[in-house]
Amino acid sequence: MARSRSPSRPSARSAQPSVAFVTLASAEYGPGALVLTAGLRRRLPLDVEVIAFSEAELSLVPGVTLRALSELPDVPVPAGVGEPLMANFSFCWRKLGLWALTEYDIIVYMDSDILILNEVESLLEFVPSRGMLAAVPACECWRSESCNYTAQEAGGGDFYFNAGVLVFRPSASIFSEMIAWLKDHHQHGAVSEVLPPMPFAEQDFLNQFFRKKVRRLPPIFNSLQHAMRNPKHQADLNTSTCVALHYVMGKPWAPKTLLEEDFADFHALWHEARQEFAARACARPAWPLRQVHEELPLFLVRDYISREVEGSLVSLIYGDFLKDRWIQLRNRALLCLGGVPHPEGAICEDLPVEIAELGRGLVDAGGMSSVPDQCLINQYLPGQGIDAHSDGPRFESEVAILTLEGPALMYFGLVEKKIYPSLPPRLELLLEPRSLLVLKREAYELYVHRIDHVTVDVTQTGHSFRVTKGFWSCLFAREPGSCAFVGGAFACLGSFAGEKIPRAPRRTSLTLRRLKHVQLRSEEVKDEVARSAKMEQWRWWNSQISEID
């Protein structure tokens, strides 16, 4: 289950060049990547792609694509460039690989420590010719009296620029020229007159490689926070007009230092944005690391959503909007949204916005192949559970279960053990609050699953799996208590048989899936006949679910 690209969207700009706004992020810069890309996604047309390249499991809002950094070509760094001014600058050399993204006509690169404050699409009015790039001059007040950061003109293209925001046209030939330049200088890197030091890493290189081939961008597109405090530039820069606020010194998510005293208002803007966007963000897992068993498409992701998203979902689920939709069963309360598996095909309704966005996020993250059209919500109080069952053939063979508020052990049992000897006959999975469980194909079709009717779950010997903060996994052990550890993200609880896990006052689960047979999608329910037929299906469902519980 690889990380997936965002699903295609209808484009109002189909005759226009393909455009991508791109950032690169290490795990350390993950909070910045969330805030930057969410701000871009909010302000850009849907046919403009927003991409984060990273090897980390970032949390991102729906509509943002996460791609593996390994998709970009390697960049050989010459030995003679010397040590970078800051250790994290070495990571920035990967930026050069963006010139190889020739599937796009235009790339807008932004550092992940940028906050989008205002309309950003106008940046596309400054796209340079092929073989050039567009950038904002660097603020060099610290070393020069002639700093041209906010000057109206900047040396006719011969100026030193900050590489935090770049606009260019990808080109395989330009990328090859870059690599040839680096390789040539790598061979002569020990000779300082051939290769001057590059303390600012790729920024120094790009300034040399594109010298006199740079189109000047207005500083509002790369407003450096220290420059905005400089009396020389303050008159030209303020947060009401700046598009991109760049935290080049002192990151808002990093531990506070004395530097924050000068930039407290700027950092408050970032934290305000992060709080808002975190309430919509979901993790983008590296799915192979989250696979419970190598033979089974069963995946468990810890902290798939943030506490902010959990709180928002709980408020929706138990709020006035849905309070009349709940059905009280013998062993739990149930709420069904979207559509029901009617024999004649479902007549669907729109999912609530927050849940629909959760479904789109699952597709963006590669967790599901298509957007779910049903959400079944279960409420479990202490002592309540659900008997062994499978979801059956009326749904597509993939389902995602999101746990809120409280933990529970879920037990899986293989129905035909002799027919499938390579598959584990039984498993226990600890579903913690905010965790996501994804079942596909064999895990969906060949197994039944249950949650016991207890107030305290107790692990069994040798078959329990729990997500850990570290990166270890345990393959299913045939013999109780034995396990083999491999790289991954699970730990076997076999050595902790009898561990007690108390139930919370309430556990809420959201089961997202797609109906196999649909008569009418929600947008097709347009007349009174269709609406009446839909209500009749819901009455049928209510009677069926009451009888089988």
Coordinates of C-alpha atoms in Angstrom, one line a residue:
M1 CA 0.0 0.0 0.0
A2 CA 2.2 2.9 -1.3
R3 CA 1.7 6.5 -0.5
S4 CA -0.7 7.8 -3.1
R5 CA -1.1 10.9 -5.1
S6 CA -4.1 13.1 -4.6
P7 CA -7.1 12.0 -6.7
S8 CA -7.6 13.9 -9.9
R9 CA -10.0 16.8 -9.7
P10 CA -11.9 18.6 -12.4
S11 CA -10.0 21.6 -13.6
A12 CA -11.2 25.0 -14.7
R13 CA -7.7 25.6 -16.0
S14 CA -7.4 22.6 -18.3
A15 CA -5.9 24.7 -21.1
Q16 CA -3.4 26.2 -18.7
P17 CA 0.1 24.9 -17.8
S18 CA 0.2 22.3 -15.0
V19 CA 1.4 23.9 -11.8
A20 CA 2.6 22.6 -8.5
F21 CA 3.4 24.4 -5.2
V22 CA 6.0 22.3 -3.5
T23 CA 7.9 22.0 -0.2
L24 CA 10.5 19.7 1.2
A25 CA 10.3 18.7 4.9
S26 CA 12.3 16.6 7.4
A27 CA 10.5 15.2 10.4
E28 CA 11.7 18.2 12.4
Y29 CA 10.0 20.5 10.0
G30 CA 6.7 18.5 9.9
P31 CA 4.7 21.1 11.8
G32 CA 5.8 23.8 9.4
A33 CA 4.9 21.7 6.4
L34 CA 1.4 21.2 7.8
V35 CA 0.8 25.0 8.2
L36 CA 2.4 25.9 4.8
T37 CA 0.6 23.4 2.7
A38 CA -2.8 23.9 4.4
G39 CA -2.5 27.6 3.8
L40 CA -1.6 27.0 0.1
R41 CA -4.4 24.5 -0.3
R42 CA -6.9 27.0 1.1
R43 CA -5.9 29.8 -1.3
L44 CA -5.1 28.0 -4.5
P45 CA -7.5 26.5 -7.2
L46 CA -8.0 22.8 -6.8
D47 CA -6.2 22.1 -10.2
V48 CA -3.0 23.5 -8.7
E49 CA -1.3 20.7 -6.9
V50 CA 0.2 21.2 -3.4
I51 CA 2.9 18.7 -2.6
A52 CA 5.1 17.9 0.3
F53 CA 8.2 15.8 -0.3
S54 CA 9.4 14.0 2.8
E55 CA 10.5 10.6 4.2
A56 CA 8.6 11.4 7.5
E57 CA 5.0 10.5 8.2
L58 CA 3.6 14.0 8.1
S59 CA 0.2 15.2 9.2
L60 CA -1.5 17.1 6.3
V61 CA -4.9 18.4 5.4
P62 CA -7.0 16.8 2.7
G63 CA -6.0 17.9 -0.8
V64 CA -2.3 18.0 -0.1
T65 CA -0.1 15.3 -1.7
L66 CA 2.7 13.6 0.2
R67 CA 5.4 12.2 -1.9
A68 CA 8.5 10.3 -0.8
L69 CA 11.7 12.3 -0.9
S70 CA 13.3 9.4 -2.6
E71 CA 11.2 10.1 -5.7
L72 CA 13.6 13.1 -6.3
P73 CA 16.9 12.3 -7.9
D74 CA 20.1 12.3 -5.8
V75 CA 22.2 15.4 -5.8
P76 CA 26.0 15.0 -5.3
V77 CA 27.3 17.7 -3.0
P78 CA 30.9 18.7 -3.7
A79 CA 33.3 18.1 -0.9
G80 CA 34.9 21.5 -1.4
V81 CA 31.8 23.6 -0.5
G82 CA 32.8 23.4 3.2
E83 CA 30.5 22.9 6.2
P84 CA 27.1 24.6 6.0
L85 CA 26.4 27.5 8.4
M86 CA 23.7 25.4 10.0
A87 CA 23.5 21.6 10.0
N88 CA 19.9 21.5 8.5
F89 CA 21.1 23.4 5.4
S90 CA 22.6 20.1 4.1
F91 CA 19.0 18.8 3.6
C92 CA 18.3 21.7 1.3
W93 CA 20.5 20.4 -1.5
R94 CA 17.6 18.0 -2.3
K95 CA 15.8 21.0 -3.6
L96 CA 17.7 20.8 -6.8
G97 CA 15.9 17.6 -7.7
L98 CA 12.7 19.6 -8.3
W99 CA 14.1 20.7 -11.6
A100 CA 13.6 17.1 -12.7
L101 CA 9.8 17.2 -12.1
T102 CA 9.1 17.6 -15.8
E103 CA 5.5 16.3 -15.3
Y104 CA 4.8 19.9 -14.3
D105 CA 5.2 23.0 -16.5
I106 CA 5.7 25.3 -13.5
I107 CA 7.0 24.7 -10.0
V108 CA 6.7 27.1 -7.1
Y109 CA 8.9 26.0 -4.3
M110 CA 8.5 27.3 -0.7
D111 CA 10.5 26.5 2.4
S112 CA 8.4 24.7 5.0
D113 CA 9.0 27.4 7.6
I114 CA 6.7 29.8 5.7
L115 CA 3.2 31.0 6.7
I116 CA 0.8 32.0 4.0
L117 CA -1.0 35.2 5.1
N118 CA -2.8 36.4 1.9
E119 CA -3.7 35.5 -1.6
V120 CA -0.8 33.6 -3.3
E121 CA -2.0 32.8 -6.8
S122 CA -0.7 36.1 -8.1
L123 CA 2.8 34.7 -7.7
L124 CA 2.1 32.9 -11.0
E125 CA 2.2 36.3 -12.7
F126 CA 6.0 36.2 -12.3
V127 CA 6.9 32.9 -14.0
P128 CA 10.2 33.3 -15.7
S129 CA 11.3 32.0 -19.1
R130 CA 12.8 28.5 -19.2
G131 CA 16.4 28.4 -18.0
M132 CA 15.7 31.2 -15.5
L133 CA 14.2 31.4 -12.1
A134 CA 12.3 34.0 -10.1
A135 CA 13.2 34.8 -6.5
V136 CA 13.2 37.5 -3.8
P137 CA 16.5 39.3 -3.0
A138 CA 18.0 38.3 0.4
C139 CA 18.1 40.8 3.2
E140 CA 21.8 41.5 3.6
C141 CA 21.7 44.4 6.0
W142 CA 23.8 42.4 8.4
R143 CA 26.8 42.5 6.0
S144 CA 26.1 45.4 3.5
E145 CA 25.0 49.0 3.5
S146 CA 23.5 48.6 0.1
C147 CA 20.9 45.9 0.9
N148 CA 18.3 45.9 -1.9
Y149 CA 15.8 43.6 -0.3
T150 CA 12.9 46.1 -0.7
A151 CA 14.5 48.1 -3.5
Q152 CA 12.3 48.7 -6.5
E153 CA 15.0 47.3 -8.8
A154 CA 17.7 44.9 -7.9
G155 CA 20.7 45.1 -10.2
G156 CA 19.0 43.9 -13.4
G157 CA 19.0 40.2 -12.3
D158 CA 22.4 40.3 -10.8
F159 CA 21.6 40.1 -7.1
Y160 CA 21.9 37.6 -4.3
F161 CA 18.6 36.0 -3.6
N162 CA 17.0 34.0 -0.8
A163 CA 16.2 30.5 -2.0
G164 CA 13.1 30.1 0.3
V165 CA 10.7 30.9 -2.5
L166 CA 11.6 30.0 -6.1
V167 CA 9.5 30.0 -9.3
F168 CA 10.8 28.1 -12.3
R169 CA 10.1 25.8 -15.2
P170 CA 11.4 22.3 -14.6
S171 CA 13.8 21.1 -17.2
A172 CA 15.7 17.8 -17.5
S173 CA 18.5 19.5 -19.4
I174 CA 18.9 22.2 -16.8
F175 CA 19.0 19.6 -14.0
S176 CA 21.6 17.7 -16.0
E177 CA 23.7 20.9 -16.3
M178 CA 23.4 21.4 -12.5
I179 CA 24.6 17.8 -11.8
A180 CA 27.4 18.2 -14.3
W181 CA 28.5 21.4 -12.7
L182 CA 28.5 19.8 -9.2
K183 CA 30.3 16.7 -10.4
D184 CA 33.0 18.8 -12.1
H185 CA 33.5 20.8 -9.0
H186 CA 33.4 17.7 -6.9
Q187 CA 36.5 16.5 -8.7
H188 CA 38.3 19.8 -8.1
G189 CA 36.6 20.6 -4.8
A190 CA 39.8 20.8 -2.8
V191 CA 40.9 23.9 -4.8
S192 CA 39.3 26.8 -3.1
E193 CA 39.7 29.2 -6.1
V194 CA 37.7 26.7 -8.3
L195 CA 35.0 26.2 -5.8
P196 CA 34.3 29.0 -3.2
P197 CA 32.8 28.0 0.1
M198 CA 29.0 27.6 0.2
P199 CA 27.9 28.2 3.8
F200 CA 24.3 28.6 2.7
A201 CA 24.4 25.3 0.8
E202 CA 22.1 25.1 -2.2
Q203 CA 21.3 28.9 -2.0
D204 CA 24.9 29.8 -2.7
F205 CA 25.0 27.3 -5.5
L206 CA 21.8 28.5 -7.2
N207 CA 23.0 32.1 -6.9
Q208 CA 26.1 31.1 -8.8
F209 CA 24.4 28.8 -11.4
F210 CA 21.6 31.3 -12.2
R211 CA 23.7 34.5 -12.0
K212 CA 22.1 37.2 -14.1
K213 CA 19.3 34.8 -15.0
V214 CA 16.9 35.7 -12.1
R215 CA 13.7 37.6 -12.3
R216 CA 13.1 39.7 -9.2
L217 CA 10.0 38.9 -7.1
P218 CA 8.5 41.5 -4.7
P219 CA 9.5 40.9 -1.1
I220 CA 5.8 40.3 -0.1
F221 CA 6.3 36.8 -1.5
N222 CA 9.2 36.0 0.8
S223 CA 8.9 38.3 3.8
L224 CA 11.7 37.5 6.1
Q225 CA 10.7 38.0 9.7
H226 CA 14.0 39.6 10.8
A227 CA 13.7 42.0 7.8
M228 CA 10.2 43.0 8.9
R229 CA 11.7 44.2 12.2
N230 CA 14.4 46.2 10.4
P231 CA 13.6 50.0 10.3
K232 CA 15.0 50.1 6.7
H233 CA 12.3 47.7 5.5
Q234 CA 9.4 48.1 7.9
A235 CA 7.6 50.7 5.8
D236 CA 7.4 48.3 2.9
L237 CA 6.4 45.1 4.8
N238 CA 3.5 44.4 7.1
T239 CA 1.3 41.3 7.8
S240 CA -1.7 42.8 6.1
T241 CA 0.0 43.0 2.7
C242 CA 2.6 40.2 2.9
V243 CA 1.8 37.0 1.2
A244 CA 4.4 34.6 2.7
L245 CA 6.0 35.2 6.1
H246 CA 9.3 33.4 6.3
Y247 CA 10.6 32.3 9.7
V248 CA 14.2 32.2 8.8
M249 CA 15.4 32.8 12.3
G250 CA 13.6 31.1 15.2
K251 CA 11.0 28.5 14.2
P252 CA 7.6 28.9 15.9
W253 CA 7.4 25.2 16.7
A254 CA 10.9 25.0 18.2
P255 CA 11.6 25.4 21.9
K256 CA 11.4 29.1 22.8
T257 CA 14.5 31.2 23.0
L258 CA 15.2 34.9 23.7
L259 CA 14.8 35.5 20.0
E260 CA 11.0 34.8 20.3
E261 CA 10.7 38.1 22.3
D262 CA 11.3 40.0 19.1
F263 CA 9.0 37.9 17.0
A264 CA 6.3 37.0 19.4
D265 CA 3.5 38.5 17.3
F266 CA 4.7 36.7 14.2
H267 CA 4.9 33.4 16.0
A268 CA 1.4 33.9 17.4
L269 CA 0.1 34.1 13.9
W270 CA 1.7 30.8 13.1
H271 CA 0.3 29.1 16.2
E272 CA -3.1 30.4 15.4
A273 CA -2.9 28.9 12.0
R274 CA -1.6 25.6 13.2
Q275 CA -4.4 25.3 15.7
E276 CA -6.9 25.8 12.9
F277 CA -5.3 23.4 10.4
A278 CA -4.5 20.7 13.0
A279 CA -8.2 20.4 13.5
R280 CA -8.5 19.1 9.9
A281 CA -5.2 17.2 9.5
C282 CA -4.6 13.5 9.3
A283 CA -1.4 11.5 9.3
R284 CA 0.1 10.2 6.0
P285 CA 1.5 6.9 7.1
A286 CA 4.3 4.9 5.5
W287 CA 1.9 1.9 5.1
P288 CA 4.4 -0.9 4.9
L289 CA 5.7 0.1 8.3
R290 CA 2.1 -0.1 9.7
Q291 CA 1.3 -3.6 8.3
V292 CA 0.5 -6.0 11.1
H293 CA 1.4 -9.2 9.2
E294 CA 3.4 -9.6 6.0
E295 CA 0.8 -11.9 4.4
L296 CA -2.2 -9.8 5.4
P297 CA -3.4 -6.4 4.2
L298 CA -4.2 -5.2 7.8
F299 CA -2.8 -1.9 8.9
L300 CA -2.8 -0.1 12.3
V301 CA -1.8 3.6 12.6
R302 CA -1.3 5.3 15.9
D303 CA -2.4 8.9 16.2
Y304 CA -3.8 9.1 12.7
I305 CA -5.7 12.2 13.8
S306 CA -4.8 14.9 16.3
R307 CA -6.6 15.6 19.5
E308 CA -8.1 18.7 17.8
V309 CA -9.6 16.5 15.1
E310 CA -10.9 14.0 17.7
G311 CA -12.6 16.8 19.6
S312 CA -14.2 18.2 16.5
L313 CA -15.6 14.8 15.5
V314 CA -16.9 14.1 19.0
S315 CA -18.6 17.5 19.0
L316 CA -20.3 16.7 15.7
I317 CA -21.3 13.1 16.6
Y318 CA -22.9 14.0 19.9
G319 CA -24.2 17.4 19.0
D320 CA -27.7 18.6 18.2
F321 CA -27.3 18.0 14.4
L322 CA -27.2 14.2 14.7
K323 CA -28.9 13.6 18.1
D324 CA -32.1 12.3 16.5
R325 CA -30.3 9.8 14.3
W326 CA -29.1 7.5 17.0
I327 CA -30.5 3.9 17.4
Q328 CA -30.2 2.3 20.8
L329 CA -29.4 -1.4 20.5
R330 CA -29.0 -4.0 23.3
N331 CA -25.2 -3.8 23.4
R332 CA -24.3 -0.4 21.9
A333 CA -25.7 2.7 20.3
L334 CA -25.5 3.1 16.6
L335 CA -25.6 5.9 14.1
C336 CA -25.5 5.3 10.3
L337 CA -24.7 8.1 7.8
G338 CA -24.4 8.2 4.0
G339 CA -26.3 5.2 2.7
V340 CA -27.6 1.7 3.7
P341 CA -26.9 -1.6 2.1
H342 CA -30.4 -2.1 0.6
P343 CA -30.9 -5.1 -1.7
E344 CA -32.1 -2.8 -4.5
G345 CA -29.1 -0.5 -4.2
A346 CA -28.5 2.3 -1.8
I347 CA -30.1 5.8 -2.2
C348 CA -27.4 7.9 -0.6
E349 CA -27.3 11.2 1.3
D350 CA -24.3 13.5 1.8
L351 CA -22.0 12.7 4.7
P352 CA -21.5 15.6 7.1
V353 CA -18.7 17.9 6.0
E354 CA -16.2 16.8 8.7
I355 CA -16.7 13.1 7.9
A356 CA -16.6 13.6 4.2
E357 CA -13.3 15.4 4.6
L358 CA -12.1 12.5 6.7
G359 CA -12.9 10.2 3.9
R360 CA -11.2 12.3 1.3
G361 CA -8.2 12.4 3.6
L362 CA -8.1 8.6 3.7
V363 CA -7.8 8.5 -0.1
D364 CA -5.1 11.2 -0.1
A365 CA -3.2 9.2 2.4
G366 CA -3.5 6.0 0.4
G367 CA -5.6 4.3 3.1
M368 CA -8.6 3.7 0.8
S369 CA -8.8 3.5 -3.0
S370 CA -12.0 5.5 -3.3
V371 CA -13.9 7.9 -1.1
P372 CA -16.3 6.2 1.4
D373 CA -20.0 6.8 1.1
Q374 CA -21.1 5.3 4.4
C375 CA -20.0 6.0 8.0
L376 CA -21.2 3.7 10.7
I377 CA -20.7 5.2 14.2
N378 CA -20.8 2.9 17.2
Q379 CA -20.9 4.1 20.8
Y380 CA -19.6 1.6 23.4
L381 CA -20.0 2.1 27.2
P382 CA -18.0 -0.1 29.7
G383 CA -19.1 -3.7 29.4
Q384 CA -20.4 -3.3 25.9
G385 CA -18.9 -4.8 22.7
I386 CA -19.9 -6.5 19.4
D387 CA -19.9 -10.2 18.6
A388 CA -17.8 -11.8 16.0
H389 CA -18.9 -10.8 12.5
S390 CA -17.8 -9.8 9.1
D391 CA -19.1 -6.7 7.2
G392 CA -20.2 -8.9 4.3
P393 CA -20.4 -8.7 0.5
R394 CA -22.6 -5.6 0.3
F395 CA -19.5 -3.4 0.8
E396 CA -16.3 -3.1 -1.1
S397 CA -13.5 -5.1 0.4
E398 CA -11.8 -2.3 2.3
V399 CA -12.8 -0.6 5.5
A400 CA -11.3 1.9 7.8
I401 CA -12.1 2.1 11.6
L402 CA -11.2 5.2 13.5
T403 CA -11.2 5.0 17.3
L404 CA -12.2 8.0 19.5
E405 CA -12.1 8.6 23.2
G406 CA -11.2 5.2 24.6
P407 CA -9.3 2.0 23.8
A408 CA -10.4 -1.6 23.1
L409 CA -8.9 -4.9 22.1
M410 CA -10.2 -6.2 18.7
Y411 CA -10.0 -9.9 18.1
F412 CA -9.6 -11.3 14.6
G413 CA -10.2 -15.0 13.7
L414 CA -9.5 -16.7 10.4
V415 CA -12.7 -18.6 9.3
E416 CA -11.0 -21.3 7.1
K417 CA -7.7 -22.1 8.8
K418 CA -6.9 -25.2 6.9
I419 CA -7.4 -23.5 3.5
Y420 CA -5.1 -20.6 4.3
P421 CA -2.2 -22.1 6.4
S422 CA 0.1 -19.1 5.7
L423 CA -2.3 -16.6 7.4
P424 CA -2.4 -16.1 11.2
P425 CA -5.4 -18.0 12.7
R426 CA -6.1 -15.2 15.2
L427 CA -4.8 -11.8 16.1
E428 CA -5.5 -9.2 18.8
L429 CA -5.1 -5.5 18.0
L430 CA -5.2 -2.7 20.6
L431 CA -7.2 0.1 19.2
E432 CA -6.1 3.2 21.0
P433 CA -7.9 6.6 20.9
R434 CA -7.2 8.4 17.6
S435 CA -5.8 5.2 16.0
L436 CA -6.8 4.0 12.5
L437 CA -7.3 0.4 11.5
V438 CA -7.5 -0.4 7.8
L439 CA -8.7 -3.9 6.5
K440 CA -8.4 -4.8 2.9
R441 CA -9.0 -7.9 0.7
E442 CA -8.1 -11.0 2.7
A443 CA -8.3 -9.2 6.1
Y444 CA -11.8 -8.1 5.2
E445 CA -13.0 -11.3 3.4
L446 CA -11.5 -14.2 5.3
Y447 CA -11.7 -13.0 8.9
V448 CA -14.4 -12.2 11.5
H449 CA -13.7 -9.7 14.2
R450 CA -15.2 -8.8 17.6
I451 CA -14.9 -6.6 20.7
D452 CA -15.6 -8.4 24.0
H453 CA -18.4 -7.2 26.3
V454 CA -16.1 -6.4 29.2
T455 CA -15.1 -3.4 31.4
V456 CA -11.4 -4.4 31.3
D457 CA -9.7 -6.0 28.3
V458 CA -7.0 -8.6 29.1
T459 CA -4.4 -9.6 26.5
Q460 CA -3.9 -13.2 25.5
T461 CA -0.6 -15.0 25.0
G462 CA 1.4 -14.5 22.0
H463 CA -1.1 -12.8 19.6
S464 CA -1.4 -9.2 20.7
F465 CA -0.1 -6.2 18.7
R466 CA 0.1 -2.6 19.7
V467 CA 1.5 0.4 18.0
T468 CA 4.6 1.8 19.7
K469 CA 6.5 5.1 19.4
G470 CA 9.6 3.2 18.2
F471 CA 10.0 1.4 14.9
W472 CA 9.7 -2.3 15.6
S473 CA 7.2 -4.8 14.5
C474 CA 6.4 -8.4 15.5
L475 CA 5.3 -10.9 12.9
F476 CA 2.6 -13.2 14.0
A477 CA 4.0 -16.0 16.2
R478 CA 2.7 -19.5 15.6
E479 CA 3.7 -20.6 19.2
P480 CA 2.4 -18.5 22.1
G481 CA 5.0 -16.2 23.5
S482 CA 7.4 -16.4 20.6
C483 CA 8.0 -13.6 18.2
A484 CA 10.4 -12.4 15.5
F485 CA 11.2 -8.7 15.4
V486 CA 11.7 -6.8 12.1
G487 CA 11.7 -3.1 11.1
G488 CA 8.3 -1.7 11.4
A489 CA 5.9 -0.1 13.9
F490 CA 4.4 -2.7 16.1
A491 CA 5.4 -4.6 19.2
C492 CA 4.1 -8.0 20.2
L493 CA 2.5 -8.2 23.6
G494 CA 3.1 -11.9 23.8
S495 CA 5.5 -11.4 26.7
F496 CA 2.8 -9.4 28.5
A497 CA 0.0 -11.9 28.5
G498 CA -2.6 -10.9 31.0
E499 CA -2.0 -7.2 30.7
K500 CA -5.2 -5.3 31.7
I501 CA -6.5 -2.5 29.7
P502 CA -9.5 -0.7 31.4
R503 CA -12.2 0.6 29.1
A504 CA -12.9 4.4 29.1
P505 CA -16.3 5.8 30.1
R506 CA -17.1 5.9 26.4
R507 CA -15.5 4.6 23.2
T508 CA -16.7 5.9 19.9
S509 CA -15.7 4.2 16.6
L510 CA -16.2 5.4 13.0
T511 CA -16.3 2.7 10.4
L512 CA -15.8 4.2 6.9
R513 CA -16.6 2.0 3.9
R514 CA -18.0 2.1 0.4
L515 CA -21.3 0.5 -0.6
K516 CA -21.0 -2.0 -3.5
H517 CA -24.4 -1.4 -5.0
V518 CA -25.7 2.2 -5.2
Q519 CA -29.0 3.1 -6.9
L520 CA -28.6 6.9 -6.5
R521 CA -25.8 9.0 -5.3
S522 CA -26.7 11.9 -3.1
E523 CA -26.4 14.5 -5.9
E524 CA -28.9 12.4 -8.0
V525 CA -31.7 12.5 -5.3
K526 CA -33.5 15.5 -6.9
D527 CA -37.3 14.8 -6.7
E528 CA -39.8 13.8 -4.1
V529 CA -40.1 10.3 -5.4
A530 CA -36.4 9.7 -4.8
R531 CA -36.5 11.4 -1.4
S532 CA -39.4 9.2 -0.3
A533 CA -37.6 6.1 -1.6
K534 CA -34.6 7.1 0.4
M535 CA -36.6 7.5 3.6
E536 CA -38.2 4.1 3.1
Q537 CA -34.7 2.5 2.8
W538 CA -33.7 4.1 6.1
R539 CA -36.9 2.7 7.8
W540 CA -36.0 -0.7 6.4
W541 CA -32.4 -0.4 7.8
N542 CA -33.6 0.6 11.2
S543 CA -35.8 -2.5 11.5
Q544 CA -33.1 -4.8 10.1
I545 CA -30.3 -3.5 12.4
S546 CA -32.6 -3.8 15.5
E547 CA -33.4 -7.4 14.7
I548 CA -29.8 -8.6 14.1
D549 CA -28.1 -6.9 17.0

